Protein backbone atom coordinates (compact mmCIF):
# COMPACT_ATOMS: atom_id res chain seq x y z
CA UNK A 1 0.00 0.00 0.00
CA UNK A 2 2.81 2.44 0.85
CA UNK A 3 4.50 1.76 -2.47
CA UNK A 4 1.22 2.23 -4.36
CA UNK A 5 0.54 5.56 -2.69
CA UNK A 6 4.10 6.73 -3.20
CA UNK A 7 4.02 5.83 -6.90
CA UNK A 8 0.76 7.71 -7.28
CA UNK A 9 2.37 10.76 -5.67
CA UNK A 10 5.35 10.50 -7.98
CA UNK A 11 3.09 10.18 -10.99
CA UNK A 12 1.24 13.34 -10.06
CA UNK A 13 4.45 15.24 -9.47
CA UNK A 14 5.92 14.19 -12.79
CA UNK A 15 2.67 14.87 -14.60
CA UNK A 16 3.36 12.77 -17.65
CA UNK A 17 0.51 11.58 -19.85
CA UNK A 18 0.38 8.93 -22.52
CA UNK A 19 -0.95 11.46 -25.00
CA UNK A 20 2.41 13.21 -24.89
CA UNK A 21 4.59 10.09 -24.86
CA UNK A 22 6.19 10.75 -28.24
CA UNK A 23 6.56 14.51 -27.82
CA UNK A 24 7.87 14.58 -24.26
CA UNK A 25 10.37 12.14 -22.79
CA UNK A 26 10.36 11.94 -19.01
CA UNK A 27 13.64 10.80 -17.46
CA UNK A 28 14.46 10.26 -13.78
CA UNK A 29 18.19 9.72 -13.24
CA UNK A 30 20.69 9.69 -10.36
CA UNK A 31 19.97 10.07 -6.65
CA UNK A 32 20.61 13.79 -6.15
CA UNK A 33 20.84 16.76 -8.49
CA UNK A 34 24.28 17.84 -7.22
CA UNK A 35 26.07 14.71 -8.45
CA UNK A 36 28.50 15.42 -11.32
CA UNK A 37 27.01 12.49 -13.23
CA UNK A 38 23.80 14.51 -13.30
CA UNK A 39 25.13 18.07 -13.65
CA UNK A 40 28.04 17.39 -16.02
CA UNK A 41 26.58 14.64 -18.22
CA UNK A 42 22.82 14.19 -17.98
CA UNK A 43 21.92 17.87 -17.93
CA UNK A 44 23.95 18.92 -20.98
CA UNK A 45 23.49 15.74 -23.03
CA UNK A 46 19.90 14.83 -22.15
CA UNK A 47 18.12 17.96 -21.00
CA UNK A 48 19.87 20.42 -23.31
CA UNK A 49 21.05 18.48 -26.39
CA UNK A 50 18.58 15.60 -26.75
CA UNK A 51 15.63 17.87 -27.66
CA UNK A 52 17.67 19.30 -30.54
CA UNK A 53 18.83 15.90 -31.79
CA UNK A 54 15.52 14.03 -31.48
CA UNK A 55 13.11 16.97 -31.83
CA UNK A 56 11.34 16.12 -28.58
CA UNK A 57 10.85 17.75 -25.20
CA UNK A 58 12.78 16.34 -22.26
CA UNK A 59 11.57 16.40 -18.65
CA UNK A 60 14.68 15.48 -16.63
CA UNK A 61 14.86 15.16 -12.85
CA UNK A 62 16.93 13.48 -10.14
CA UNK A 63 15.37 10.97 -7.75
CA UNK A 64 15.38 13.47 -4.90
CA UNK A 65 13.45 16.01 -6.97
CA UNK A 66 10.64 13.50 -7.53
CA UNK A 67 10.68 11.81 -4.11
CA UNK A 68 11.83 8.55 -5.67
CA UNK A 69 13.80 5.86 -3.85
CA UNK A 70 16.13 3.77 -5.98
CA UNK A 71 14.27 0.43 -5.79
CA UNK A 72 11.15 2.15 -7.16
CA UNK A 73 12.79 3.14 -10.45
CA UNK A 74 11.97 -0.05 -12.35
CA UNK A 75 8.38 0.04 -11.12
CA UNK A 76 7.95 3.62 -12.28
CA UNK A 77 9.27 2.78 -15.73
CA UNK A 78 7.27 -0.45 -16.00
CA UNK A 79 4.07 1.38 -15.15
CA UNK A 80 4.74 4.07 -17.76
CA UNK A 81 4.88 6.85 -15.17
CA UNK A 82 8.32 7.71 -16.54
CA UNK A 83 9.71 6.77 -19.94
CA UNK A 84 13.33 6.24 -18.89
CA UNK A 85 14.78 5.73 -15.42
CA UNK A 86 18.34 5.23 -14.22
CA UNK A 87 19.45 3.20 -11.20
CA UNK A 88 22.32 0.95 -10.11
CA UNK A 89 21.85 -2.70 -11.04
CA UNK A 90 22.21 -3.81 -7.43
CA UNK A 91 19.60 -1.34 -6.22
CA UNK A 92 16.87 -2.77 -8.46
CA UNK A 93 18.01 -6.40 -8.41
CA UNK A 94 15.34 -7.26 -5.85
CA UNK A 95 12.88 -7.10 -8.75
CA UNK A 96 15.19 -8.80 -11.30
CA UNK A 97 17.92 -10.79 -9.47
CA UNK A 98 19.97 -11.39 -12.62
CA UNK A 99 20.85 -7.69 -12.71
CA UNK A 100 23.16 -8.14 -9.71
CA UNK A 101 25.55 -10.27 -11.78
CA UNK A 102 27.67 -7.74 -13.69
CA UNK A 103 28.60 -5.61 -10.66
CA UNK A 104 28.47 -8.33 -8.03
CA UNK A 105 30.26 -7.22 -4.88
CA UNK A 106 33.93 -8.15 -5.07
CA UNK A 107 33.81 -9.09 -8.77
CA UNK A 108 35.41 -6.15 -10.57
CA UNK A 109 38.60 -4.64 -9.12
CA UNK A 110 38.87 -2.07 -11.95
CA UNK A 111 36.44 0.18 -13.78
CA UNK A 112 37.70 -1.16 -17.12
CA UNK A 113 36.65 -4.69 -16.18
CA UNK A 114 33.38 -3.37 -14.80
CA UNK A 115 32.55 -1.86 -18.21
CA UNK A 116 33.38 -5.07 -20.08
CA UNK A 117 31.22 -7.03 -17.66
CA UNK A 118 28.30 -4.62 -18.04
CA UNK A 119 28.47 -4.71 -21.84
CA UNK A 120 28.54 -8.50 -21.87
CA UNK A 121 25.60 -8.68 -19.47
CA UNK A 122 23.19 -6.39 -21.38
CA UNK A 123 21.87 -8.83 -24.04
CA UNK A 124 20.99 -11.48 -21.46
CA UNK A 125 19.62 -8.89 -19.03
CA UNK A 126 17.36 -7.48 -21.73
CA UNK A 127 15.87 -10.91 -22.35
CA UNK A 128 14.93 -10.98 -18.66
CA UNK A 129 13.71 -7.39 -18.62
CA UNK A 130 11.61 -7.62 -21.77
CA UNK A 131 9.38 -10.10 -19.97
CA UNK A 132 8.39 -7.29 -17.62
CA UNK A 133 8.21 -4.53 -20.23
CA UNK A 134 11.68 -2.97 -19.89
CA UNK A 135 14.97 -2.72 -21.75
CA UNK A 136 18.42 -1.34 -20.98
CA UNK A 137 19.50 1.39 -23.40
CA UNK A 138 22.81 2.38 -21.74
CA UNK A 139 25.03 1.45 -18.80
CA UNK A 140 27.18 3.58 -16.51
CA UNK A 141 29.20 3.41 -13.29
CA UNK A 142 29.49 5.76 -10.38
CA UNK A 143 32.90 5.78 -8.73
CA UNK A 144 34.65 2.97 -6.85
CA UNK A 145 32.39 1.90 -3.99
CA UNK A 146 34.37 2.21 -0.76
CA UNK A 147 33.78 2.47 2.98
CA UNK A 148 33.04 5.84 4.61
CA UNK A 149 33.39 5.37 8.36
CA UNK A 150 33.08 7.05 11.72
CA UNK A 151 36.42 6.62 13.46
CA UNK A 152 39.50 5.09 11.89
CA UNK A 153 38.96 2.02 9.69
CA UNK A 154 42.13 0.84 7.97
CA UNK A 155 41.38 -2.81 7.18
CA UNK A 156 38.59 -5.34 6.79
CA UNK A 157 39.41 -6.51 10.31
CA UNK A 158 38.38 -3.08 11.59
CA UNK A 159 34.91 -3.61 10.09
CA UNK A 160 34.14 -6.68 12.16
CA UNK A 161 31.06 -6.14 14.29
CA UNK A 162 30.29 -2.74 12.75
CA UNK A 163 26.97 -1.76 11.17
CA UNK A 164 27.62 -0.95 7.52
CA UNK A 165 25.15 0.66 5.14
CA UNK A 166 24.49 -1.50 2.09
CA UNK A 167 22.28 -1.15 -0.99
CA UNK A 168 21.89 -4.57 -2.55
CA UNK A 169 21.87 -8.34 -2.23
CA UNK A 170 25.46 -9.23 -3.13
CA UNK A 171 26.87 -6.31 -1.14
CA UNK A 172 24.89 -7.51 1.88
CA UNK A 173 26.51 -10.92 1.43
CA UNK A 174 30.02 -9.47 1.15
CA UNK A 175 29.63 -7.25 4.21
CA UNK A 176 28.35 -10.19 6.24
CA UNK A 177 31.19 -12.39 4.94
CA UNK A 178 33.83 -10.04 6.38
CA UNK A 179 32.14 -10.04 9.79
CA UNK A 180 30.16 -6.79 9.64
CA UNK A 181 26.41 -6.24 9.82
CA UNK A 182 24.77 -4.98 6.61
CA UNK A 183 22.08 -2.32 7.04
CA UNK A 184 19.88 -1.43 4.07
CA UNK A 185 19.41 2.33 3.73
CA UNK A 186 18.39 4.57 0.81
CA UNK A 187 21.15 6.92 -0.28
CA UNK A 188 19.30 10.00 0.96
CA UNK A 189 19.04 8.64 4.52
CA UNK A 190 22.72 7.77 4.99
CA UNK A 191 23.97 11.22 6.02
CA UNK A 192 21.61 11.30 9.00
CA UNK A 193 22.32 7.68 9.88
CA UNK A 194 26.08 8.33 10.00
CA UNK A 195 25.55 11.55 11.91
CA UNK A 196 23.46 9.81 14.59
CA UNK A 197 25.59 6.67 14.73
CA UNK A 198 22.79 4.44 13.42
CA UNK A 199 25.49 2.99 11.16
CA UNK A 200 29.24 2.97 11.73
CA UNK A 201 30.19 2.90 8.06
CA UNK A 202 28.49 3.24 4.70
CA UNK A 203 29.43 2.06 1.24
CA UNK A 204 29.18 4.45 -1.68
CA UNK A 205 31.32 5.94 -4.42
CA UNK A 206 34.24 8.17 -3.53
CA UNK A 207 32.65 10.94 -5.59
CA UNK A 208 29.06 10.23 -4.53
CA UNK A 209 30.01 10.55 -0.87
CA UNK A 210 31.66 13.86 -1.67
CA UNK A 211 28.55 15.13 -3.51
CA UNK A 212 26.37 14.18 -0.54
CA UNK A 213 28.80 15.76 1.97
CA UNK A 214 29.38 12.55 3.90
CA UNK A 215 32.74 14.02 4.89
CA UNK A 216 30.78 16.07 7.42
CA UNK A 217 29.66 12.93 9.28
CA UNK A 218 32.47 10.41 8.57
CA UNK A 219 36.16 10.57 9.46
CA UNK A 220 37.85 8.01 7.22
CA UNK A 221 37.55 6.24 3.90
CA UNK A 222 38.81 2.71 3.51
CA UNK A 223 39.55 2.88 -0.22
CA UNK A 224 38.98 -0.77 -1.08
CA UNK A 225 36.76 -0.97 -4.19
CA UNK A 226 34.05 -3.55 -3.58
CA UNK A 227 31.92 -2.56 -6.60
CA UNK A 228 31.29 0.35 -9.01
CA UNK A 229 27.57 0.80 -8.48
CA UNK A 230 27.22 0.00 -12.17
CA UNK A 231 23.83 1.17 -13.30
CA UNK A 232 21.64 1.36 -16.35
CA UNK A 233 19.09 3.54 -18.04
CA UNK A 234 15.92 1.47 -18.38
CA UNK A 235 13.28 2.34 -20.98
CA UNK A 236 9.61 1.40 -20.93
CA UNK A 237 9.49 -1.19 -23.72
CA UNK A 238 6.00 -0.36 -25.00
CA UNK A 239 6.90 3.34 -25.22
CA UNK A 240 10.24 2.51 -26.83
CA UNK A 241 8.70 0.30 -29.51
CA UNK A 242 6.13 2.96 -30.43
CA UNK A 243 8.76 5.59 -31.16
CA UNK A 244 9.28 6.37 -34.83
CA UNK A 245 12.64 5.01 -36.08
CA UNK A 246 14.24 8.45 -36.51
CA UNK A 247 13.39 9.52 -32.95
CA UNK A 248 14.47 6.20 -31.47
CA UNK A 249 17.74 6.32 -33.41
CA UNK A 250 18.47 9.85 -32.19
CA UNK A 251 17.79 8.82 -28.59
CA UNK A 252 20.04 5.76 -28.94
CA UNK A 253 22.86 7.88 -30.35
CA UNK A 254 22.58 10.41 -27.55
CA UNK A 255 22.53 7.74 -24.87
CA UNK A 256 25.69 6.23 -26.35
CA UNK A 257 27.31 9.63 -25.73
CA UNK A 258 25.92 9.61 -22.18
CA UNK A 259 27.29 6.11 -21.64
CA UNK A 260 30.76 7.02 -22.89
CA UNK A 261 30.79 10.20 -20.80
CA UNK A 262 29.75 8.47 -17.61
CA UNK A 263 32.22 5.58 -17.94
CA UNK A 264 35.00 8.09 -18.45
CA UNK A 265 33.79 10.00 -15.40
CA UNK A 266 33.72 6.78 -13.37
CA UNK A 267 37.42 6.34 -14.04
CA UNK A 268 38.39 10.00 -13.61
CA UNK A 269 36.21 10.73 -10.60
CA UNK A 270 37.29 7.81 -8.42
CA UNK A 271 40.66 9.25 -7.43
CA UNK A 272 39.20 12.75 -7.69
CA UNK A 273 36.69 11.83 -4.99
CA UNK A 274 39.47 10.63 -2.72
CA UNK A 275 41.50 13.79 -3.28
CA UNK A 276 38.48 16.03 -2.70
CA UNK A 277 37.52 14.28 0.53
CA UNK A 278 41.05 14.46 1.97
CA UNK A 279 41.25 18.16 1.14
CA UNK A 280 43.80 18.03 -1.69
CA UNK A 281 42.66 20.95 -3.86
CA UNK A 282 45.29 20.27 -6.52
CA UNK A 283 43.83 16.80 -7.16
CA UNK A 284 40.17 17.77 -6.84
CA UNK A 285 38.86 18.78 -10.28
CA UNK A 286 35.36 17.26 -10.39
CA UNK A 287 34.03 17.30 -6.84
CA UNK A 288 34.29 19.79 -3.97
CA UNK A 289 37.46 20.14 -1.92
CA UNK A 290 36.90 19.59 1.80
CA UNK A 291 38.45 22.49 3.65
CA UNK A 292 37.09 21.90 7.14
CA UNK A 293 37.94 18.58 8.83
CA UNK A 294 39.14 16.70 5.72
CA UNK A 295 38.87 12.94 5.81
CA UNK A 296 41.69 10.42 6.17
CA UNK A 297 42.08 7.90 3.34
CA UNK A 298 43.37 4.44 4.22
CA UNK A 299 44.51 2.36 1.24
CA UNK A 300 43.75 -1.37 0.96
CA UNK A 301 46.23 -4.11 1.69
CA UNK A 302 46.92 -7.04 -0.63
CA UNK A 303 45.66 -9.35 2.11
CA UNK A 304 42.31 -7.58 2.18
CA UNK A 305 42.03 -7.73 -1.61
CA UNK A 306 42.62 -11.47 -1.39
CA UNK A 307 40.01 -11.78 1.37
CA UNK A 308 37.43 -10.01 -0.81
CA UNK A 309 38.13 -12.44 -3.66
CA UNK A 310 37.78 -15.40 -1.30
CA UNK A 311 34.47 -14.07 0.03
CA UNK A 312 33.21 -13.59 -3.54
CA UNK A 313 33.95 -17.18 -4.49
CA UNK A 314 32.82 -18.85 -1.28
CA UNK A 315 29.88 -16.69 -0.15
CA UNK A 316 28.75 -13.96 -2.55
CA UNK A 317 28.51 -15.85 -5.85
CA UNK A 318 26.80 -18.96 -4.40
CA UNK A 319 24.29 -16.79 -2.53
CA UNK A 320 23.45 -14.89 -5.73
CA UNK A 321 22.89 -18.13 -7.64
CA UNK A 322 20.58 -19.29 -4.87
CA UNK A 323 18.50 -16.11 -5.27
CA UNK A 324 18.60 -16.07 -9.06
CA UNK A 325 18.29 -19.77 -9.83
CA UNK A 326 20.64 -22.54 -10.98
CA UNK A 327 20.42 -21.41 -14.61
CA UNK A 328 21.99 -18.10 -13.58
CA UNK A 329 25.16 -19.88 -12.50
CA UNK A 330 25.52 -21.36 -15.98
CA UNK A 331 24.87 -17.99 -17.62
CA UNK A 332 27.41 -16.34 -15.31
CA UNK A 333 30.08 -18.86 -16.30
CA UNK A 334 29.32 -18.42 -19.99
CA UNK A 335 28.97 -14.62 -20.12
CA UNK A 336 31.02 -13.19 -17.25
CA UNK A 337 33.47 -15.97 -16.41
CA UNK A 338 35.79 -15.28 -19.38
CA UNK A 339 35.90 -11.56 -18.52
CA UNK A 340 36.34 -11.79 -14.75
CA UNK A 341 38.26 -15.03 -14.30
CA UNK A 342 35.63 -16.12 -11.76
CA UNK A 343 33.67 -19.34 -12.15
CA UNK A 344 30.64 -20.59 -10.27
CA UNK A 345 31.21 -24.15 -9.06
CA UNK A 346 28.09 -26.17 -8.31
Coordinates of C-alpha atoms in Angstrom, one line a residue:
X1 CA 0.0 0.0 0.0
X2 CA 2.8 2.4 0.8
X3 CA 4.5 1.8 -2.5
X4 CA 1.2 2.2 -4.4
X5 CA 0.5 5.6 -2.7
X6 CA 4.1 6.7 -3.2
X7 CA 4.0 5.8 -6.9
X8 CA 0.8 7.7 -7.3
X9 CA 2.4 10.8 -5.7
X10 CA 5.4 10.5 -8.0
X11 CA 3.1 10.2 -11.0
X12 CA 1.2 13.3 -10.1
X13 CA 4.5 15.2 -9.5
X14 CA 5.9 14.2 -12.8
X15 CA 2.7 14.9 -14.6
X16 CA 3.4 12.8 -17.7
X17 CA 0.5 11.6 -19.9
X18 CA 0.4 8.9 -22.5
X19 CA -0.9 11.5 -25.0
X20 CA 2.4 13.2 -24.9
X21 CA 4.6 10.1 -24.9
X22 CA 6.2 10.8 -28.2
X23 CA 6.6 14.5 -27.8
X24 CA 7.9 14.6 -24.3
X25 CA 10.4 12.1 -22.8
X26 CA 10.4 11.9 -19.0
X27 CA 13.6 10.8 -17.5
X28 CA 14.5 10.3 -13.8
X29 CA 18.2 9.7 -13.2
X30 CA 20.7 9.7 -10.4
X31 CA 20.0 10.1 -6.6
X32 CA 20.6 13.8 -6.1
X33 CA 20.8 16.8 -8.5
X34 CA 24.3 17.8 -7.2
X35 CA 26.1 14.7 -8.5
X36 CA 28.5 15.4 -11.3
X37 CA 27.0 12.5 -13.2
X38 CA 23.8 14.5 -13.3
X39 CA 25.1 18.1 -13.7
X40 CA 28.0 17.4 -16.0
X41 CA 26.6 14.6 -18.2
X42 CA 22.8 14.2 -18.0
X43 CA 21.9 17.9 -17.9
X44 CA 24.0 18.9 -21.0
X45 CA 23.5 15.7 -23.0
X46 CA 19.9 14.8 -22.2
X47 CA 18.1 18.0 -21.0
X48 CA 19.9 20.4 -23.3
X49 CA 21.1 18.5 -26.4
X50 CA 18.6 15.6 -26.8
X51 CA 15.6 17.9 -27.7
X52 CA 17.7 19.3 -30.5
X53 CA 18.8 15.9 -31.8
X54 CA 15.5 14.0 -31.5
X55 CA 13.1 17.0 -31.8
X56 CA 11.3 16.1 -28.6
X57 CA 10.9 17.8 -25.2
X58 CA 12.8 16.3 -22.3
X59 CA 11.6 16.4 -18.7
X60 CA 14.7 15.5 -16.6
X61 CA 14.9 15.2 -12.8
X62 CA 16.9 13.5 -10.1
X63 CA 15.4 11.0 -7.7
X64 CA 15.4 13.5 -4.9
X65 CA 13.5 16.0 -7.0
X66 CA 10.6 13.5 -7.5
X67 CA 10.7 11.8 -4.1
X68 CA 11.8 8.6 -5.7
X69 CA 13.8 5.9 -3.8
X70 CA 16.1 3.8 -6.0
X71 CA 14.3 0.4 -5.8
X72 CA 11.2 2.2 -7.2
X73 CA 12.8 3.1 -10.5
X74 CA 12.0 -0.1 -12.4
X75 CA 8.4 0.0 -11.1
X76 CA 8.0 3.6 -12.3
X77 CA 9.3 2.8 -15.7
X78 CA 7.3 -0.4 -16.0
X79 CA 4.1 1.4 -15.1
X80 CA 4.7 4.1 -17.8
X81 CA 4.9 6.8 -15.2
X82 CA 8.3 7.7 -16.5
X83 CA 9.7 6.8 -19.9
X84 CA 13.3 6.2 -18.9
X85 CA 14.8 5.7 -15.4
X86 CA 18.3 5.2 -14.2
X87 CA 19.4 3.2 -11.2
X88 CA 22.3 1.0 -10.1
X89 CA 21.8 -2.7 -11.0
X90 CA 22.2 -3.8 -7.4
X91 CA 19.6 -1.3 -6.2
X92 CA 16.9 -2.8 -8.5
X93 CA 18.0 -6.4 -8.4
X94 CA 15.3 -7.3 -5.9
X95 CA 12.9 -7.1 -8.7
X96 CA 15.2 -8.8 -11.3
X97 CA 17.9 -10.8 -9.5
X98 CA 20.0 -11.4 -12.6
X99 CA 20.9 -7.7 -12.7
X100 CA 23.2 -8.1 -9.7
X101 CA 25.5 -10.3 -11.8
X102 CA 27.7 -7.7 -13.7
X103 CA 28.6 -5.6 -10.7
X104 CA 28.5 -8.3 -8.0
X105 CA 30.3 -7.2 -4.9
X106 CA 33.9 -8.1 -5.1
X107 CA 33.8 -9.1 -8.8
X108 CA 35.4 -6.1 -10.6
X109 CA 38.6 -4.6 -9.1
X110 CA 38.9 -2.1 -12.0
X111 CA 36.4 0.2 -13.8
X112 CA 37.7 -1.2 -17.1
X113 CA 36.7 -4.7 -16.2
X114 CA 33.4 -3.4 -14.8
X115 CA 32.6 -1.9 -18.2
X116 CA 33.4 -5.1 -20.1
X117 CA 31.2 -7.0 -17.7
X118 CA 28.3 -4.6 -18.0
X119 CA 28.5 -4.7 -21.8
X120 CA 28.5 -8.5 -21.9
X121 CA 25.6 -8.7 -19.5
X122 CA 23.2 -6.4 -21.4
X123 CA 21.9 -8.8 -24.0
X124 CA 21.0 -11.5 -21.5
X125 CA 19.6 -8.9 -19.0
X126 CA 17.4 -7.5 -21.7
X127 CA 15.9 -10.9 -22.4
X128 CA 14.9 -11.0 -18.7
X129 CA 13.7 -7.4 -18.6
X130 CA 11.6 -7.6 -21.8
X131 CA 9.4 -10.1 -20.0
X132 CA 8.4 -7.3 -17.6
X133 CA 8.2 -4.5 -20.2
X134 CA 11.7 -3.0 -19.9
X135 CA 15.0 -2.7 -21.8
X136 CA 18.4 -1.3 -21.0
X137 CA 19.5 1.4 -23.4
X138 CA 22.8 2.4 -21.7
X139 CA 25.0 1.4 -18.8
X140 CA 27.2 3.6 -16.5
X141 CA 29.2 3.4 -13.3
X142 CA 29.5 5.8 -10.4
X143 CA 32.9 5.8 -8.7
X144 CA 34.6 3.0 -6.8
X145 CA 32.4 1.9 -4.0
X146 CA 34.4 2.2 -0.8
X147 CA 33.8 2.5 3.0
X148 CA 33.0 5.8 4.6
X149 CA 33.4 5.4 8.4
X150 CA 33.1 7.1 11.7
X151 CA 36.4 6.6 13.5
X152 CA 39.5 5.1 11.9
X153 CA 39.0 2.0 9.7
X154 CA 42.1 0.8 8.0
X155 CA 41.4 -2.8 7.2
X156 CA 38.6 -5.3 6.8
X157 CA 39.4 -6.5 10.3
X158 CA 38.4 -3.1 11.6
X159 CA 34.9 -3.6 10.1
X160 CA 34.1 -6.7 12.2
X161 CA 31.1 -6.1 14.3
X162 CA 30.3 -2.7 12.7
X163 CA 27.0 -1.8 11.2
X164 CA 27.6 -0.9 7.5
X165 CA 25.1 0.7 5.1
X166 CA 24.5 -1.5 2.1
X167 CA 22.3 -1.2 -1.0
X168 CA 21.9 -4.6 -2.5
X169 CA 21.9 -8.3 -2.2
X170 CA 25.5 -9.2 -3.1
X171 CA 26.9 -6.3 -1.1
X172 CA 24.9 -7.5 1.9
X173 CA 26.5 -10.9 1.4
X174 CA 30.0 -9.5 1.2
X175 CA 29.6 -7.2 4.2
X176 CA 28.4 -10.2 6.2
X177 CA 31.2 -12.4 4.9
X178 CA 33.8 -10.0 6.4
X179 CA 32.1 -10.0 9.8
X180 CA 30.2 -6.8 9.6
X181 CA 26.4 -6.2 9.8
X182 CA 24.8 -5.0 6.6
X183 CA 22.1 -2.3 7.0
X184 CA 19.9 -1.4 4.1
X185 CA 19.4 2.3 3.7
X186 CA 18.4 4.6 0.8
X187 CA 21.2 6.9 -0.3
X188 CA 19.3 10.0 1.0
X189 CA 19.0 8.6 4.5
X190 CA 22.7 7.8 5.0
X191 CA 24.0 11.2 6.0
X192 CA 21.6 11.3 9.0
X193 CA 22.3 7.7 9.9
X194 CA 26.1 8.3 10.0
X195 CA 25.6 11.6 11.9
X196 CA 23.5 9.8 14.6
X197 CA 25.6 6.7 14.7
X198 CA 22.8 4.4 13.4
X199 CA 25.5 3.0 11.2
X200 CA 29.2 3.0 11.7
X201 CA 30.2 2.9 8.1
X202 CA 28.5 3.2 4.7
X203 CA 29.4 2.1 1.2
X204 CA 29.2 4.4 -1.7
X205 CA 31.3 5.9 -4.4
X206 CA 34.2 8.2 -3.5
X207 CA 32.7 10.9 -5.6
X208 CA 29.1 10.2 -4.5
X209 CA 30.0 10.5 -0.9
X210 CA 31.7 13.9 -1.7
X211 CA 28.6 15.1 -3.5
X212 CA 26.4 14.2 -0.5
X213 CA 28.8 15.8 2.0
X214 CA 29.4 12.5 3.9
X215 CA 32.7 14.0 4.9
X216 CA 30.8 16.1 7.4
X217 CA 29.7 12.9 9.3
X218 CA 32.5 10.4 8.6
X219 CA 36.2 10.6 9.5
X220 CA 37.8 8.0 7.2
X221 CA 37.6 6.2 3.9
X222 CA 38.8 2.7 3.5
X223 CA 39.5 2.9 -0.2
X224 CA 39.0 -0.8 -1.1
X225 CA 36.8 -1.0 -4.2
X226 CA 34.1 -3.6 -3.6
X227 CA 31.9 -2.6 -6.6
X228 CA 31.3 0.4 -9.0
X229 CA 27.6 0.8 -8.5
X230 CA 27.2 0.0 -12.2
X231 CA 23.8 1.2 -13.3
X232 CA 21.6 1.4 -16.4
X233 CA 19.1 3.5 -18.0
X234 CA 15.9 1.5 -18.4
X235 CA 13.3 2.3 -21.0
X236 CA 9.6 1.4 -20.9
X237 CA 9.5 -1.2 -23.7
X238 CA 6.0 -0.4 -25.0
X239 CA 6.9 3.3 -25.2
X240 CA 10.2 2.5 -26.8
X241 CA 8.7 0.3 -29.5
X242 CA 6.1 3.0 -30.4
X243 CA 8.8 5.6 -31.2
X244 CA 9.3 6.4 -34.8
X245 CA 12.6 5.0 -36.1
X246 CA 14.2 8.5 -36.5
X247 CA 13.4 9.5 -32.9
X248 CA 14.5 6.2 -31.5
X249 CA 17.7 6.3 -33.4
X250 CA 18.5 9.9 -32.2
X251 CA 17.8 8.8 -28.6
X252 CA 20.0 5.8 -28.9
X253 CA 22.9 7.9 -30.3
X254 CA 22.6 10.4 -27.6
X255 CA 22.5 7.7 -24.9
X256 CA 25.7 6.2 -26.4
X257 CA 27.3 9.6 -25.7
X258 CA 25.9 9.6 -22.2
X259 CA 27.3 6.1 -21.6
X260 CA 30.8 7.0 -22.9
X261 CA 30.8 10.2 -20.8
X262 CA 29.8 8.5 -17.6
X263 CA 32.2 5.6 -17.9
X264 CA 35.0 8.1 -18.5
X265 CA 33.8 10.0 -15.4
X266 CA 33.7 6.8 -13.4
X267 CA 37.4 6.3 -14.0
X268 CA 38.4 10.0 -13.6
X269 CA 36.2 10.7 -10.6
X270 CA 37.3 7.8 -8.4
X271 CA 40.7 9.3 -7.4
X272 CA 39.2 12.7 -7.7
X273 CA 36.7 11.8 -5.0
X274 CA 39.5 10.6 -2.7
X275 CA 41.5 13.8 -3.3
X276 CA 38.5 16.0 -2.7
X277 CA 37.5 14.3 0.5
X278 CA 41.0 14.5 2.0
X279 CA 41.3 18.2 1.1
X280 CA 43.8 18.0 -1.7
X281 CA 42.7 21.0 -3.9
X282 CA 45.3 20.3 -6.5
X283 CA 43.8 16.8 -7.2
X284 CA 40.2 17.8 -6.8
X285 CA 38.9 18.8 -10.3
X286 CA 35.4 17.3 -10.4
X287 CA 34.0 17.3 -6.8
X288 CA 34.3 19.8 -4.0
X289 CA 37.5 20.1 -1.9
X290 CA 36.9 19.6 1.8
X291 CA 38.4 22.5 3.6
X292 CA 37.1 21.9 7.1
X293 CA 37.9 18.6 8.8
X294 CA 39.1 16.7 5.7
X295 CA 38.9 12.9 5.8
X296 CA 41.7 10.4 6.2
X297 CA 42.1 7.9 3.3
X298 CA 43.4 4.4 4.2
X299 CA 44.5 2.4 1.2
X300 CA 43.8 -1.4 1.0
X301 CA 46.2 -4.1 1.7
X302 CA 46.9 -7.0 -0.6
X303 CA 45.7 -9.3 2.1
X304 CA 42.3 -7.6 2.2
X305 CA 42.0 -7.7 -1.6
X306 CA 42.6 -11.5 -1.4
X307 CA 40.0 -11.8 1.4
X308 CA 37.4 -10.0 -0.8
X309 CA 38.1 -12.4 -3.7
X310 CA 37.8 -15.4 -1.3
X311 CA 34.5 -14.1 0.0
X312 CA 33.2 -13.6 -3.5
X313 CA 33.9 -17.2 -4.5
X314 CA 32.8 -18.8 -1.3
X315 CA 29.9 -16.7 -0.2
X316 CA 28.7 -14.0 -2.5
X317 CA 28.5 -15.8 -5.9
X318 CA 26.8 -19.0 -4.4
X319 CA 24.3 -16.8 -2.5
X320 CA 23.5 -14.9 -5.7
X321 CA 22.9 -18.1 -7.6
X322 CA 20.6 -19.3 -4.9
X323 CA 18.5 -16.1 -5.3
X324 CA 18.6 -16.1 -9.1
X325 CA 18.3 -19.8 -9.8
X326 CA 20.6 -22.5 -11.0
X327 CA 20.4 -21.4 -14.6
X328 CA 22.0 -18.1 -13.6
X329 CA 25.2 -19.9 -12.5
X330 CA 25.5 -21.4 -16.0
X331 CA 24.9 -18.0 -17.6
X332 CA 27.4 -16.3 -15.3
X333 CA 30.1 -18.9 -16.3
X334 CA 29.3 -18.4 -20.0
X335 CA 29.0 -14.6 -20.1
X336 CA 31.0 -13.2 -17.2
X337 CA 33.5 -16.0 -16.4
X338 CA 35.8 -15.3 -19.4
X339 CA 35.9 -11.6 -18.5
X340 CA 36.3 -11.8 -14.7
X341 CA 38.3 -15.0 -14.3
X342 CA 35.6 -16.1 -11.8
X343 CA 33.7 -19.3 -12.1
X344 CA 30.6 -20.6 -10.3
X345 CA 31.2 -24.2 -9.1
X346 CA 28.1 -26.2 -8.3

